[in-house]
Tab-separated table of C-alpha atoms in Angstrom:
chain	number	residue	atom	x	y	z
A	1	UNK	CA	0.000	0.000	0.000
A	2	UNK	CA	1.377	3.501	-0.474
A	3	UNK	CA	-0.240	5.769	1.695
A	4	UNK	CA	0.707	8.999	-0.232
A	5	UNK	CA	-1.209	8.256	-2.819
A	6	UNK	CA	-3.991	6.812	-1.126
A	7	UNK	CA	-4.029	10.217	0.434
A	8	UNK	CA	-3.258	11.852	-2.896
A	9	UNK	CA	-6.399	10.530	-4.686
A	10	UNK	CA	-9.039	11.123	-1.400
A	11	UNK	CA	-8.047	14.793	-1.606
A	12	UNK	CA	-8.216	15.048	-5.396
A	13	UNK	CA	-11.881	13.421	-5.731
A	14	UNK	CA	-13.018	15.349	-2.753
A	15	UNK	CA	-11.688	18.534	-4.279
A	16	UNK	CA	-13.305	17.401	-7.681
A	17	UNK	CA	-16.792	16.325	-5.967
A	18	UNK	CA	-16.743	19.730	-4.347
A	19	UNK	CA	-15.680	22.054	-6.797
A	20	UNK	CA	-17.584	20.680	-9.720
A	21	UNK	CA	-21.689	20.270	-10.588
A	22	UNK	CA	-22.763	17.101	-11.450
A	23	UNK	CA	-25.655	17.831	-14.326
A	24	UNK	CA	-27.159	13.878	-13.724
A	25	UNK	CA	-26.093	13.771	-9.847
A	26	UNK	CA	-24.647	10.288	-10.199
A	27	UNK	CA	-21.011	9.060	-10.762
A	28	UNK	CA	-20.822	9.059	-14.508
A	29	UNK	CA	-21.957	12.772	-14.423
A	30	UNK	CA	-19.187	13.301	-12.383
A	31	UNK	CA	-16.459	11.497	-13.999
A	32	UNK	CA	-17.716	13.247	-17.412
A	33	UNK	CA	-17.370	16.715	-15.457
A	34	UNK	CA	-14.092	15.277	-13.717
A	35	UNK	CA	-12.564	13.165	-17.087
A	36	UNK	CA	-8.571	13.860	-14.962
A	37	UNK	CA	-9.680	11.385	-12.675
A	38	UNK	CA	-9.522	8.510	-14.899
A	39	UNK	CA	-6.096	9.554	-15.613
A	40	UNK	CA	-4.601	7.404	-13.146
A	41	UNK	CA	-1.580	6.761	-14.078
A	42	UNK	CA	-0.484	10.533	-15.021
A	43	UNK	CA	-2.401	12.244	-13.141
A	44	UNK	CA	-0.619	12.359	-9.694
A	45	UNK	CA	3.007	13.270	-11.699
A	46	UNK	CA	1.183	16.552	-11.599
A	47	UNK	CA	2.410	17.118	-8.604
A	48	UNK	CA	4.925	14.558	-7.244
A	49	UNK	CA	7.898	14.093	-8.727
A	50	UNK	CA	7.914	10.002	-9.516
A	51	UNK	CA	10.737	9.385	-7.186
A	52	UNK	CA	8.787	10.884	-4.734
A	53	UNK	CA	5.572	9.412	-5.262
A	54	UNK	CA	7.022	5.665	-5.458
A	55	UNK	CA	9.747	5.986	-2.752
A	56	UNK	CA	9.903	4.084	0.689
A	57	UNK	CA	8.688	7.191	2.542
A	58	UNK	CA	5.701	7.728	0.445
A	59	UNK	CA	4.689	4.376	0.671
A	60	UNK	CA	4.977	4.247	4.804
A	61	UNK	CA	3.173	7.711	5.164
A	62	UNK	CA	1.857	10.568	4.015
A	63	UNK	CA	4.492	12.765	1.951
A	64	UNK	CA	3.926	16.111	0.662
A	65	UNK	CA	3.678	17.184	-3.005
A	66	UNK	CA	7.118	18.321	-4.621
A	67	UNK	CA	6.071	19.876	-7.762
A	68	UNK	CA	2.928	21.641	-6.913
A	69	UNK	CA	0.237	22.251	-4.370
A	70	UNK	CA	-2.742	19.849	-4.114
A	71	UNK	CA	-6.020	21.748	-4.786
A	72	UNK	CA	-6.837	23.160	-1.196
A	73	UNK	CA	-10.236	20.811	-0.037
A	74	UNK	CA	-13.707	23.431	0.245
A	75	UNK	CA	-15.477	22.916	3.576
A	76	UNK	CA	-19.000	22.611	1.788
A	77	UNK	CA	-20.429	22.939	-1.731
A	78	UNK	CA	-21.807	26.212	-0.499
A	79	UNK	CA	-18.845	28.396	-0.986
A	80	UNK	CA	-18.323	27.043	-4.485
A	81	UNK	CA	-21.598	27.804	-5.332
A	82	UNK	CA	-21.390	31.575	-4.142
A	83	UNK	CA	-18.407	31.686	-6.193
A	84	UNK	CA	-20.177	30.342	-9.247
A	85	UNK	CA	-23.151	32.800	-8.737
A	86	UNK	CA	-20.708	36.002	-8.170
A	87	UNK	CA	-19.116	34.726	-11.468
A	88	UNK	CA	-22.443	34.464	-13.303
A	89	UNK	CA	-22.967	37.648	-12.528
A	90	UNK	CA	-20.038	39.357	-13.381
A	91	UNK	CA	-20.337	37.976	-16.502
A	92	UNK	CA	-23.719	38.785	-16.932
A	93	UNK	CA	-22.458	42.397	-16.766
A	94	UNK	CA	-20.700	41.663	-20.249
A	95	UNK	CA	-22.315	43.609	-23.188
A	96	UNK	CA	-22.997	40.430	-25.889
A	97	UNK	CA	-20.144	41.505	-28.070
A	98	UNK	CA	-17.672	41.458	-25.261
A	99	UNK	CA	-18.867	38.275	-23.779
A	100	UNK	CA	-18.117	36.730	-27.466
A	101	UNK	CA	-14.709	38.361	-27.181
A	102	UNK	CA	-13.304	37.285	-24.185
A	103	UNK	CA	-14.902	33.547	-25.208
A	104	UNK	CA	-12.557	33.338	-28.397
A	105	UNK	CA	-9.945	35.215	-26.231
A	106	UNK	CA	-10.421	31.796	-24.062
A	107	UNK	CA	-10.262	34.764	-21.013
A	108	UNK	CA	-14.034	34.054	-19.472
A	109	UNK	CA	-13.654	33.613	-15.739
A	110	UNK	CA	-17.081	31.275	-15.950
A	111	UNK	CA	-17.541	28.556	-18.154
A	112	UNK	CA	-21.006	27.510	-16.522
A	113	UNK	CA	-24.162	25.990	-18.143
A	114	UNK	CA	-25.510	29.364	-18.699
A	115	UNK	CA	-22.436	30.525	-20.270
A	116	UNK	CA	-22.633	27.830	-22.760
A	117	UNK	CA	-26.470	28.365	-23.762
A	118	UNK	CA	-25.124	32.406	-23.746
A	119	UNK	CA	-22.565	31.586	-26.176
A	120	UNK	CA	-24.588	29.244	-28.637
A	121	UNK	CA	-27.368	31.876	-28.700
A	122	UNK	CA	-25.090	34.723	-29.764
A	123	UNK	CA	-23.857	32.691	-32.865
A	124	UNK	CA	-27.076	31.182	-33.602
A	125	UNK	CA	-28.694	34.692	-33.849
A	126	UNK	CA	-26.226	36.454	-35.498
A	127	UNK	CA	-24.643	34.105	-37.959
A	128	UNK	CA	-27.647	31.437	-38.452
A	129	UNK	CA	-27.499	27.678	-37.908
A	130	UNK	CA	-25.172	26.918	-40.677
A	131	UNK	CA	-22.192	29.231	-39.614
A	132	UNK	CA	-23.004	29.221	-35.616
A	133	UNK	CA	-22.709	25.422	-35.768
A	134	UNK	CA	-19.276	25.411	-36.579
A	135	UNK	CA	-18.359	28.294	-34.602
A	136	UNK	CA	-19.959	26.831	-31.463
A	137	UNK	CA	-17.984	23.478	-32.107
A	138	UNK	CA	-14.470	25.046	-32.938
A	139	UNK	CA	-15.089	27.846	-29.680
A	140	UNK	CA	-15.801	25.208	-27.332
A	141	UNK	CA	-12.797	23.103	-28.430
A	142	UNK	CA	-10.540	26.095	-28.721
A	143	UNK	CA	-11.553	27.247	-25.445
A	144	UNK	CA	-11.491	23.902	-23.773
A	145	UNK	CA	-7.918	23.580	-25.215
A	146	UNK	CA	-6.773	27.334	-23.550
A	147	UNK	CA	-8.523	28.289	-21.058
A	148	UNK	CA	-7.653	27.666	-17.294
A	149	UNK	CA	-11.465	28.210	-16.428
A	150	UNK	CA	-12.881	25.141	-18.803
A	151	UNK	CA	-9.358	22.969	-17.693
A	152	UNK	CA	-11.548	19.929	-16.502
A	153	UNK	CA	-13.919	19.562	-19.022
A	154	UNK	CA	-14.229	17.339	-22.034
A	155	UNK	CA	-15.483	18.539	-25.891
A	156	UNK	CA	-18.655	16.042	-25.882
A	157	UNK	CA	-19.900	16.375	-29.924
A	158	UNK	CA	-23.545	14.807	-28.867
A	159	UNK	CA	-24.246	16.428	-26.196
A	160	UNK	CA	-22.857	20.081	-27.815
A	161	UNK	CA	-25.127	18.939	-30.330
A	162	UNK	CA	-27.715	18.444	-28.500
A	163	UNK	CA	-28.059	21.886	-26.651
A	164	UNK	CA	-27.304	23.519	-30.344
A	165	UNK	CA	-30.883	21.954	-31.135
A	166	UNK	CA	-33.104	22.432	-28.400
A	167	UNK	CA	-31.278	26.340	-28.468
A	168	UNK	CA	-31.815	26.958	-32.372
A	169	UNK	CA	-35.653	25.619	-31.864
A	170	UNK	CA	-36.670	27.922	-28.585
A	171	UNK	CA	-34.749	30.777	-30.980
A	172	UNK	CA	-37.147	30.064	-34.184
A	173	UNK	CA	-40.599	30.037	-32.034
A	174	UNK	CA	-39.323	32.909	-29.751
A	175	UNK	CA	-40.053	36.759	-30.843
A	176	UNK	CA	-37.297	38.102	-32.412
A	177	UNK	CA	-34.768	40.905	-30.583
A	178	UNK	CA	-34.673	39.366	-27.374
A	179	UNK	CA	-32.228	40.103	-25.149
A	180	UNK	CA	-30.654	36.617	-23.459
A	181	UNK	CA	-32.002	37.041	-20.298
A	182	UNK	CA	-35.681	37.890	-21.968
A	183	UNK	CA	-35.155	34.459	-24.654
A	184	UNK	CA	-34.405	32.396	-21.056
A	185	UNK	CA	-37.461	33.934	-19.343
A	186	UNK	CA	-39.409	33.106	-22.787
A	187	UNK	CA	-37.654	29.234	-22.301
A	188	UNK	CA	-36.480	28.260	-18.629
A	189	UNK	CA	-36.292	24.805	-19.871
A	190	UNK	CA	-32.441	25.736	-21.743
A	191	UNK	CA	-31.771	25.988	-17.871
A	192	UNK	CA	-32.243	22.680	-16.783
A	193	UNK	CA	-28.398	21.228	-17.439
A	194	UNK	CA	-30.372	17.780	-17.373
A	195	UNK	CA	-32.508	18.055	-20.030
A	196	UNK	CA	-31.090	15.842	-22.461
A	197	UNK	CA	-32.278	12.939	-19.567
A	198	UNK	CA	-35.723	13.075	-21.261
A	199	UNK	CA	-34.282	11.881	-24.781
A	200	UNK	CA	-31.272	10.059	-23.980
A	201	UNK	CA	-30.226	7.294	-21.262
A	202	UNK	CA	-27.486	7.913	-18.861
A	203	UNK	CA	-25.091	5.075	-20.478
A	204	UNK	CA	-26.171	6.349	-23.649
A	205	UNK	CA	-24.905	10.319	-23.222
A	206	UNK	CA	-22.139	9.730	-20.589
A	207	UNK	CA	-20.766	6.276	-20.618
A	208	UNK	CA	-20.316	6.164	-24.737
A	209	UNK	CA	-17.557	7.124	-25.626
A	210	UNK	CA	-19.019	7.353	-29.388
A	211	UNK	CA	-21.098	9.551	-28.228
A	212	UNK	CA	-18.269	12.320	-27.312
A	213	UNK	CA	-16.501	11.848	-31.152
A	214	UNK	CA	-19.608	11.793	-33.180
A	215	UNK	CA	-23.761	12.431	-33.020
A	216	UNK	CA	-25.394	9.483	-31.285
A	217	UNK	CA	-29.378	9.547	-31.564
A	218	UNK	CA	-31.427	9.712	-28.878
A	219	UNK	CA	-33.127	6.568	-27.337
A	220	UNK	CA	-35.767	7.673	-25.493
A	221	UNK	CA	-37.140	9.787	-27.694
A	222	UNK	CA	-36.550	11.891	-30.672
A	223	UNK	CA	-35.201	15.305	-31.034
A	224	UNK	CA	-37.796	17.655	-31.507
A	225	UNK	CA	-37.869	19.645	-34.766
């Protein structure tokens, strides 16, 4: 038994259960919002040195990291959750032309459910389905790939899909010239991170892993059109 990183991976999965929302509240929601975890190998060389991690001393007791700081453990979910709310609402503050900025600028502090559904709108209403499909799909990669905020996410291509469809039909039977925050009032249902639950099974959106490289159809029932 090494008891460093026994120690090592109790602090990391608290940290991650803690710091992260689950959209399906069960373990493969939180391994697709956690995907480092299943890095096991790797993962801890983050911050031990190897010689460390495997050494005698580790492996009789609890040695501390010597490349970088474990994650410091939150005492609740409820600061994290302040945090995430102050956050919405700084960015909420953002004009629509400077939210798009700082996404491609990968400099967003927030990279929340809302701020996805924020940034899909903006290119489906000003560029049309055609053009804001590939933007949303090379933004979220590109900002995925640079920014610290969206570090321990995934790019999932059904489920981005998904939310580009149930988005680009509340646009076509809402007025036109909404603000965002008047288009969610119009459709609190874009809200509810767990709405792709009434179409697809669990297995079937997080435990595919087709289903993150290509479209995977629903199997509950069909997308609405």
């Amino acid at each position: 038994m090494n008891e460093t990183l026994t120690y090592f991976w109790i602090q990391i999965v608290h940290y991650a259960r803690e710091a992260t929302k689950n959209p399906t509240n069960d373990f493969p929601g939180f391994l697709l919002m956690n995907p480092q975890l299943l890095n096991e190998s790797e993962f801890p060389l983050v911050y031990y040195k190897r010689e460390t991690l495997f050494g005698d001393a580790a492996k009789k007791g609890v040695v501390l990291p010597d490349v970088k700081k474990l994650p410091d453990i939150l005492p609740s979910a409820t600061p994290t959750i302040a945090t995430n709310q102050i956050k919405d609402q700084s960015i909420e503050k953002l004009d629509d032309d400077e939210f798009l900025r700082q996404f491609e600028a990968c400099t967003l502090t927030n990279w929340s459910h809302k701020t996805h559904v924020r940034m899909a709108w903006l290119y489906l209403t000003r560029d049309g389905r055609r053009t804001g499909v590939n933007k949303i799909f090379d933004g979220i990669k590109n900002f995925i790939a640079n920014s610290d905020t969206a570090r321990k996410t995934t790019f999932h291509f059904t489920m981005t899909y998904f939310w580009i469809q149930m988005i680009d039909l509340a646009i076509a039977q809402s007025p036109k010239d909404l603000t965002f925050e008047e288009f969610l009032r119009q459709n609190p249902q874009l809200m509810n991170g767990g709405l792709f639950l009434e179409y697809y099974k669990k297995e079937t959106m997080l435990n595919n892993p087709t289903a993150r490289q290509e479209m995977v159809l629903p199997d509950i029932k069909p997308l609405p059109t």
